[in-house]
PDB file of C-alpha atoms and ligand atoms in Angstrom:
ATOM      1  CA  MET A   1      84.752 -88.209 -19.155  1.00  0.00           C
ATOM      2  CA  ASN A   2      85.985 -90.561 -16.425  1.00  0.00           C
ATOM      3  CA  LYS A   3      89.598 -89.698 -15.566  1.00  0.00           C
ATOM      4  CA  ALA A   4      90.557 -93.297 -14.761  1.00  0.00           C
ATOM      5  CA  LEU A   5      90.163 -94.383 -18.387  1.00  0.00           C
ATOM      6  CA  LYS A   6      93.109 -95.630 -20.405  1.00  0.00           C
ATOM      7  CA  ALA A   7      93.912 -93.981 -23.738  1.00  0.00           C
ATOM      8  CA  ASN A   8      92.427 -96.802 -25.836  1.00  0.00           C
ATOM      9  CA  GLU A   9      89.250 -96.782 -23.745  1.00  0.00           C
ATOM     10  CA  ARG A  10      88.873 -93.034 -24.097  1.00  0.00           C
ATOM     11  CA  GLU A  11      89.408 -93.260 -27.826  1.00  0.00           C
ATOM     12  CA  LEU A  12      86.753 -95.929 -28.209  1.00  0.00           C
ATOM     13  CA  ILE A  13      84.211 -94.008 -26.136  1.00  0.00           C
ATOM     14  CA  LYS A  14      84.731 -90.972 -28.353  1.00  0.00           C
ATOM     15  CA  LEU A  15      83.837 -93.169 -31.312  1.00  0.00           C
ATOM     16  CA  THR A  16      80.816 -94.794 -29.688  1.00  0.00           C
ATOM     17  CA  ARG A  17      79.508 -91.347 -28.742  1.00  0.00           C
ATOM     18  CA  TYR A  18      79.886 -90.192 -32.297  1.00  0.00           C
ATOM     19  CA  PHE A  19      77.598 -93.028 -33.370  1.00  0.00           C
ATOM     20  CA  SER A  20      75.137 -92.403 -30.531  1.00  0.00           C
ATOM     21  CA  LYS A  21      74.852 -88.716 -31.450  1.00  0.00           C
ATOM     22  CA  ARG A  22      74.415 -89.552 -35.076  1.00  0.00           C
ATOM     23  CA  ALA A  23      71.676 -92.075 -34.240  1.00  0.00           C
ATOM     24  CA  GLU A  24      69.885 -89.444 -32.144  1.00  0.00           C
ATOM     25  CA  GLN A  25      69.834 -87.068 -35.067  1.00  0.00           C
ATOM     26  CA  MET A  26      68.661 -89.806 -37.442  1.00  0.00           C
ATOM     27  CA  THR A  27      65.873 -90.751 -35.041  1.00  0.00           C
ATOM     28  CA  ILE A  28      64.726 -87.130 -35.044  1.00  0.00           C
ATOM     29  CA  ASP A  29      64.846 -87.111 -38.835  1.00  0.00           C
ATOM     30  CA  GLY A  30      63.069 -90.496 -38.911  1.00  0.00           C
ATOM     31  CA  GLU A  31      65.943 -92.051 -40.832  1.00  0.00           C
ATOM     32  CA  LEU A  32      67.275 -94.572 -38.316  1.00  0.00           C
ATOM     33  CA  SER A  33      67.457 -98.033 -39.861  1.00  0.00           C
ATOM     34  CA  GLU A  34      67.325-101.271 -37.940  1.00  0.00           C
ATOM     35  CA  ASP A  35      71.043-101.904 -38.561  1.00  0.00           C
ATOM     36  CA  GLN A  36      71.978 -98.495 -37.254  1.00  0.00           C
ATOM     37  CA  GLN A  37      69.727 -99.038 -34.271  1.00  0.00           C
ATOM     38  CA  LYS A  38      71.603-102.275 -33.514  1.00  0.00           C
ATOM     39  CA  LEU A  39      74.963-100.614 -33.936  1.00  0.00           C
ATOM     40  CA  THR A  40      73.953 -97.895 -31.492  1.00  0.00           C
ATOM     41  CA  GLU A  41      72.868-100.476 -28.934  1.00  0.00           C
ATOM     42  CA  ALA A  42      76.165-102.324 -29.321  1.00  0.00           C
ATOM     43  CA  CYS A  43      78.009 -99.050 -28.769  1.00  0.00           C
ATOM     44  CA  GLU A  44      76.021 -98.265 -25.640  1.00  0.00           C
ATOM     45  CA  ASN A  45      76.544-101.769 -24.272  1.00  0.00           C
ATOM     46  CA  LEU A  46      80.253-101.643 -24.794  1.00  0.00           C
ATOM     47  CA  GLU A  47      80.523 -98.209 -23.251  1.00  0.00           C
ATOM     48  CA  ARG A  48      78.663 -99.415 -20.164  1.00  0.00           C
ATOM     49  CA  GLN A  49      80.892-102.479 -19.932  1.00  0.00           C
ATOM     50  CA  LEU A  50      83.974-100.365 -20.347  1.00  0.00           C
ATOM     51  CA  LEU A  51      83.054 -97.837 -17.675  1.00  0.00           C
ATOM     52  CA  GLN A  52      82.218-100.629 -15.261  1.00  0.00           C
ATOM     53  CA  HIS A  53      85.546-102.285 -15.957  1.00  0.00           C
ATOM     54  CA  ALA A  54      87.359 -98.985 -15.358  1.00  0.00           C
ATOM     55  CA  ASP A  55      85.563 -98.489 -12.009  1.00  0.00           C
ATOM     56  CA  ASN A  56      86.424-102.031 -11.023  1.00  0.00           C
ATOM     57  CA  ARG A  57      90.073-101.456 -11.934  1.00  0.00           C
ATOM     58  CA  THR A  58      90.231 -98.242  -9.904  1.00  0.00           C
ATOM     59  CA  ALA A  59      88.722 -99.981  -6.852  1.00  0.00           C
ATOM     60  CA  ILE A  60      91.109-102.947  -7.028  1.00  0.00           C
ATOM     61  CA  LEU A  61      94.195-100.794  -7.548  1.00  0.00           C
ATOM     62  CA  GLU A  62      93.213 -98.457  -4.719  1.00  0.00           C
ATOM     63  CA  LYS A  63      92.794-101.413  -2.394  1.00  0.00           C
ATOM     64  CA  ARG A  64      96.191-102.679  -3.498  1.00  0.00           C
ATOM     65  CA  ALA A  65      97.814 -99.294  -2.870  1.00  0.00           C
ATOM     66  CA  GLN A  66      96.331 -99.269   0.645  1.00  0.00           C
ATOM     67  CA  LEU A  67      97.701-102.738   1.264  1.00  0.00           C
ATOM     68  CA  GLU A  68     101.160-101.665   0.120  1.00  0.00           C
ATOM     69  CA  LYS A  69     101.158 -99.025   2.835  1.00  0.00           C
ATOM     70  CA  ILE A  70     100.077-101.126   5.836  1.00  0.00           C
ATOM     71  CA  ILE A  71     103.579-101.873   7.083  1.00  0.00           C
ATOM     72  CA  GLU A  72     105.085 -99.554   9.666  1.00  0.00           C
ATOM     73  CA  ASP A  73     108.726-100.503   9.923  1.00  0.00           C
ATOM     74  CA  ASN A  74     109.301 -98.699  13.282  1.00  0.00           C
ATOM     75  CA  ALA A  75     112.819 -97.842  12.222  1.00  0.00           C
ATOM     76  CA  GLN A  76     115.368 -96.556  14.740  1.00  0.00           C
ATOM     77  CA  CYS A  77     118.722 -94.943  14.253  1.00  0.00           C
ATOM     78  CA  PRO A  78     121.445 -97.557  14.924  1.00  0.00           C
ATOM     79  CA  LYS A  79     123.598 -94.946  16.695  1.00  0.00           C
ATOM     80  CA  CYS A  80     121.222 -93.001  18.965  1.00  0.00           C
ATOM     81  CA  HIS A  81     118.424 -95.635  18.920  1.00  0.00           C
ATOM     82  CA  LYS A  82     115.821 -92.961  18.374  1.00  0.00           C
ATOM     83  CA  ALA A  83     113.340 -92.395  15.605  1.00  0.00           C
ATOM     84  CA  ASP A  84     112.445 -88.734  15.957  1.00  0.00           C
ATOM     85  CA  MET A  85     115.087 -87.296  13.645  1.00  0.00           C
ATOM     86  CA  LEU A  86     114.814 -89.892  10.891  1.00  0.00           C
ATOM     87  CA  LYS A  87     114.223 -88.820   7.341  1.00  0.00           C
ATOM     88  CA  ARG A  88     113.323 -91.469   4.824  1.00  0.00           C
ATOM     89  CA  GLN A  89     115.701 -91.370   1.882  1.00  0.00           C
ATOM     90  CA  GLY A  90     114.672 -94.203  -0.365  1.00  0.00           C
ATOM     91  CA  VAL A  91     114.259 -97.924  -0.777  1.00  0.00           C
ATOM     92  CA  ALA A  92     117.002-100.533  -0.893  1.00  0.00           C
ATOM     93  CA  THR A  93     116.875-104.253  -1.562  1.00  0.00           C
ATOM     94  CA  ASN A  94     118.655-106.256   1.111  1.00  0.00           C
ATOM     95  CA  GLU A  95     120.474-109.604   0.925  1.00  0.00           C
ATOM     96  CA  HIS A  96     117.164-111.511   1.171  1.00  0.00           C
ATOM     97  CA  GLY A  97     115.732-109.592  -1.763  1.00  0.00           C
ATOM     98  CA  TRP A  98     113.356-107.660   0.514  1.00  0.00           C
ATOM     99  CA  LYS A  99     112.645-104.022  -0.091  1.00  0.00           C
ATOM    100  CA  CYS A 100     113.559-101.970   2.968  1.00  0.00           C
ATOM    101  CA  ASN A 101     113.524 -98.248   3.677  1.00  0.00           C
ATOM    102  CA  SER A 102     116.756 -96.362   4.021  1.00  0.00           C
ATOM    103  CA  TYR A 103     116.965 -93.400   6.372  1.00  0.00           C
ATOM    104  CA  ARG A 104     119.180 -90.574   7.478  1.00  0.00           C
ATOM    105  CA  CYS A 105     119.297 -89.633  11.147  1.00  0.00           C
ATOM    106  CA  ARG A 106     119.668 -85.867  11.249  1.00  0.00           C
ATOM    107  CA  ARG A 107     120.925 -85.997  14.822  1.00  0.00           C
ATOM    108  CA  CYS A 108     123.824 -88.362  14.115  1.00  0.00           C
ATOM    109  CA  ASN A 109     124.165 -87.479  10.452  1.00  0.00           C
ATOM    110  CA  THR A 110     124.261 -91.171   9.655  1.00  0.00           C
ATOM    111  CA  THR A 111     122.489 -93.086   6.904  1.00  0.00           C
ATOM    112  CA  PHE A 112     121.337 -96.699   7.173  1.00  0.00           C
ATOM    113  CA  THR A 113     118.950 -99.241   5.695  1.00  0.00           C
ATOM    114  CA  TRP A 114     116.481-100.629   8.207  1.00  0.00           C
ATOM    115  CA  ASN A 115     116.552-104.417   8.584  1.00  0.00           C
ATOM    116  CA  ARG A 116     112.790-104.954   8.227  1.00  0.00           C
ATOM    117  CA  PRO A 117     110.810-104.900   4.987  1.00  0.00           C
ATOM    118  CA  ASN A 118     108.655-101.908   4.083  1.00  0.00           C
ATOM    119  CA  ASN A 119     105.850-103.900   2.411  1.00  0.00           C
ATOM    120  CA  PRO A 120     103.557-106.770   3.451  1.00  0.00           C
ATOM    121  CA  TRP A 121     104.758-109.266   0.814  1.00  0.00           C
ATOM    122  CA  ASP A 122     108.352-109.121   1.959  1.00  0.00           C
ATOM    123  CA  MET A 123     107.114-108.921   5.547  1.00  0.00           C
ATOM    124  CA  LEU A 124     105.511-112.321   5.038  1.00  0.00           C
ATOM    125  CA  ALA A 125     108.893-113.782   4.068  1.00  0.00           C
ATOM    126  CA  PHE A 126     110.520-111.935   6.948  1.00  0.00           C
ATOM    127  CA  LEU A 127     108.034-113.399   9.459  1.00  0.00           C
ATOM    128  CA  GLU A 128     108.470-116.909   8.063  1.00  0.00           C
ATOM    129  CA  LEU A 129     112.235-116.683   8.437  1.00  0.00           C
ATOM    130  CA  TYR A 130     112.070-115.032  11.847  1.00  0.00           C
ATOM    131  CA  ILE A 131     109.686-117.693  13.205  1.00  0.00           C
ATOM    132  CA  LYS A 132     111.933-120.434  11.846  1.00  0.00           C
ATOM    133  CA  GLU A 133     114.950-118.876  13.555  1.00  0.00           C
ATOM    134  CA  LEU A 134     113.112-118.506  16.863  1.00  0.00           C
ATOM    135  CA  GLU A 135     111.929-122.116  16.720  1.00  0.00           C
ATOM    136  CA  ALA A 136     115.462-123.278  15.989  1.00  0.00           C
ATOM    137  CA  SER A 137     116.785-121.231  18.896  1.00  0.00           C
ATOM    138  CA  LEU A 138     114.409-123.053  21.253  1.00  0.00           C
ATOM    139  CA  ASP A 139     116.195-126.299  20.401  1.00  0.00           C
ATOM    140  CA  ALA A 140     119.462-124.859  21.578  1.00  0.00           C
ATOM    141  CA  GLU A 141     120.473-124.228  25.147  1.00  0.00           C
ATOM    142  CA  MET A 142     119.065-120.969  26.248  1.00  0.00           C
ATOM    143  CA  ASP A 143     118.805-118.637  29.178  1.00  0.00           C
ATOM    144  CA  PRO A 144     115.448-119.480  30.919  1.00  0.00           C
ATOM    145  CA  SER A 145     114.053-115.955  30.800  1.00  0.00           C
ATOM    146  CA  LEU A 146     114.968-115.620  27.138  1.00  0.00           C
ATOM    147  CA  ARG A 147     113.339-118.976  26.462  1.00  0.00           C
ATOM    148  CA  GLN A 148     110.159-117.811  28.200  1.00  0.00           C
ATOM    149  CA  HIS A 149     110.191-114.630  26.168  1.00  0.00           C
ATOM    150  CA  THR A 150     110.662-116.528  22.912  1.00  0.00           C
ATOM    151  CA  GLU A 151     107.915-119.024  23.730  1.00  0.00           C
ATOM    152  CA  ALA A 152     105.548-116.170  24.466  1.00  0.00           C
ATOM    153  CA  ALA A 153     106.403-114.272  21.279  1.00  0.00           C
ATOM    154  CA  LEU A 154     106.018-117.188  18.863  1.00  0.00           C
ATOM    155  CA  PRO A 155     102.197-117.587  18.928  1.00  0.00           C
ATOM    156  CA  GLN A 156     101.758-113.865  18.269  1.00  0.00           C
ATOM    157  CA  LEU A 157     104.104-113.987  15.309  1.00  0.00           C
ATOM    158  CA  GLN A 158     102.393-117.076  13.939  1.00  0.00           C
ATOM    159  CA  ASP A 159      99.064-115.352  14.376  1.00  0.00           C
ATOM    160  CA  SER A 160     100.251-112.301  12.415  1.00  0.00           C
ATOM    161  CA  LEU A 161     101.553-114.580   9.708  1.00  0.00           C
ATOM    162  CA  SER A 162      98.327-116.529   9.398  1.00  0.00           C
ATOM    163  CA  ARG A 163      96.279-113.328   9.218  1.00  0.00           C
ATOM    164  CA  LEU A 164      98.533-111.647   6.686  1.00  0.00           C
ATOM    165  CA  ARG A 165      98.878-114.574   4.290  1.00  0.00           C
ATOM    166  CA  PRO A 166      95.213-114.852   3.125  1.00  0.00           C
ATOM    167  CA  VAL A 167      94.914-111.072   2.728  1.00  0.00           C
ATOM    168  CA  LEU A 168      97.911-110.979   0.396  1.00  0.00           C
ATOM    169  CA  GLN A 169      96.803-114.089  -1.464  1.00  0.00           C
ATOM    170  CA  GLY A 170      93.361-112.573  -1.982  1.00  0.00           C
ATOM    171  CA  SER A 171      94.839-109.364  -3.318  1.00  0.00           C
ATOM    172  CA  ASP A 172      97.267-111.195  -5.603  1.00  0.00           C
ATOM    173  CA  GLU A 173      94.419-113.252  -7.077  1.00  0.00           C
ATOM    174  CA  GLU A 174      92.276-110.176  -7.527  1.00  0.00           C
ATOM    175  CA  VAL A 175      95.044-108.340  -9.367  1.00  0.00           C
ATOM    176  CA  GLU A 176      95.780-111.365 -11.531  1.00  0.00           C
ATOM    177  CA  ALA A 177      92.103-111.637 -12.507  1.00  0.00           C
ATOM    178  CA  LEU A 178      92.092-107.924 -13.279  1.00  0.00           C
ATOM    179  CA  MET A 179      95.106-108.282 -15.598  1.00  0.00           C
ATOM    180  CA  GLU A 180      93.397-111.150 -17.399  1.00  0.00           C
ATOM    181  CA  LYS A 181      90.255-109.056 -17.832  1.00  0.00           C
ATOM    182  CA  GLU A 182      92.421-106.155 -18.978  1.00  0.00           C
ATOM    183  CA  ARG A 183      93.880-108.258 -21.787  1.00  0.00           C
ATOM    184  CA  GLU A 184      90.385-109.354 -22.874  1.00  0.00           C
ATOM    185  CA  MET A 185      89.090-105.793 -22.852  1.00  0.00           C
ATOM    186  CA  ASP A 186      92.092-104.485 -24.800  1.00  0.00           C
ATOM    187  CA  LYS A 187      91.427-107.051 -27.487  1.00  0.00           C
ATOM    188  CA  LEU A 188      87.710-106.277 -27.574  1.00  0.00           C
ATOM    189  CA  ILE A 189      88.398-102.544 -27.696  1.00  0.00           C
ATOM    190  CA  HIS A 190      90.854-102.997 -30.539  1.00  0.00           C
ATOM    191  CA  GLN A 191      88.418-105.054 -32.603  1.00  0.00           C
ATOM    192  CA  PHE A 192      85.423-102.852 -31.969  1.00  0.00           C
ATOM    193  CA  LYS A 193      87.392 -99.696 -32.657  1.00  0.00           C
ATOM    194  CA  ASN A 194      88.492-100.985 -36.039  1.00  0.00           C
ATOM    195  CA  TYR A 195      84.937-101.988 -36.837  1.00  0.00           C
ATOM    196  CA  LEU A 196      83.586 -98.552 -35.914  1.00  0.00           C
ATOM    197  CA  LEU A 197      86.319 -96.777 -37.860  1.00  0.00           C
ATOM    198  CA  ILE A 198      85.334 -98.691 -40.970  1.00  0.00           C
ATOM    199  CA  GLU A 199      81.667 -97.872 -40.375  1.00  0.00           C
ATOM    200  CA  LYS A 200      82.601 -94.240 -39.969  1.00  0.00           C
ATOM    201  CA  ILE A 201      84.514 -94.191 -43.228  1.00  0.00           C
ATOM    202  CA  LYS A 202      81.527 -95.736 -44.998  1.00  0.00           C
ATOM    203  CA  LEU A 203      79.269 -93.004 -43.611  1.00  0.00           C
ATOM    204  CA  ASP A 204      81.616 -90.227 -44.667  1.00  0.00           C
ATOM    205  CA  THR A 205      81.778 -91.593 -48.167  1.00  0.00           C
ATOM    206  CA  TYR A 206      78.027 -91.844 -48.313  1.00  0.00           C
ATOM    207  CA  GLN A 207      77.571 -88.250 -47.163  1.00  0.00           C
ATOM    208  CA  GLU A 208      79.935 -86.931 -49.828  1.00  0.00           C
ATOM    209  CA  GLU A 209      77.883 -88.318 -52.692  1.00  0.00           C
TER     210      GLU A 209
HETATM  211 ZN1   ZN B   1     120.673 -91.043  15.364  1.00  0.00          ZN
END
């Protein structure tokens, strides 16, 4: 059975397969009634729907996991300004509420939290703030070469921001729609499972007589 199934989905599929097997045997014996035929079809439909939903969930969550990993924070040790001896130690939340990686430099034996976010959602907020600060700095008196540098950097940053924003929005909407669908499916699974359990009990009673 598909590994990406949730426990309630797996449980329901076990039940639907019980009814499918039973219907197969009854067809062989020429005992399959119209009601049982319908029940079997309902089981098969739901199983198909469920497997499709599970595949869809896996695809969306995999895409999301890829997206979570797109940020390279290019961290450097604050003492030696190198990156080659850094070992990532964990994740810390900084004063802006952004999640940032913390590192240990094995050369300097120093630990620090890098000042850039480690994920695209916080990176979006970082870019927004950074652009705002750069724009504000242009209003102030500034060394001409620094001004030139800032003016050149701004369009690139704005470009990154405008490319990142729709990607994240799209993913957020996709995940939200998935959660909604998940709630619907859980409800459907619960109802159908109870229905099948009752049908199963009826059958067992019948066979005992
Ligand atoms: Zn160092």
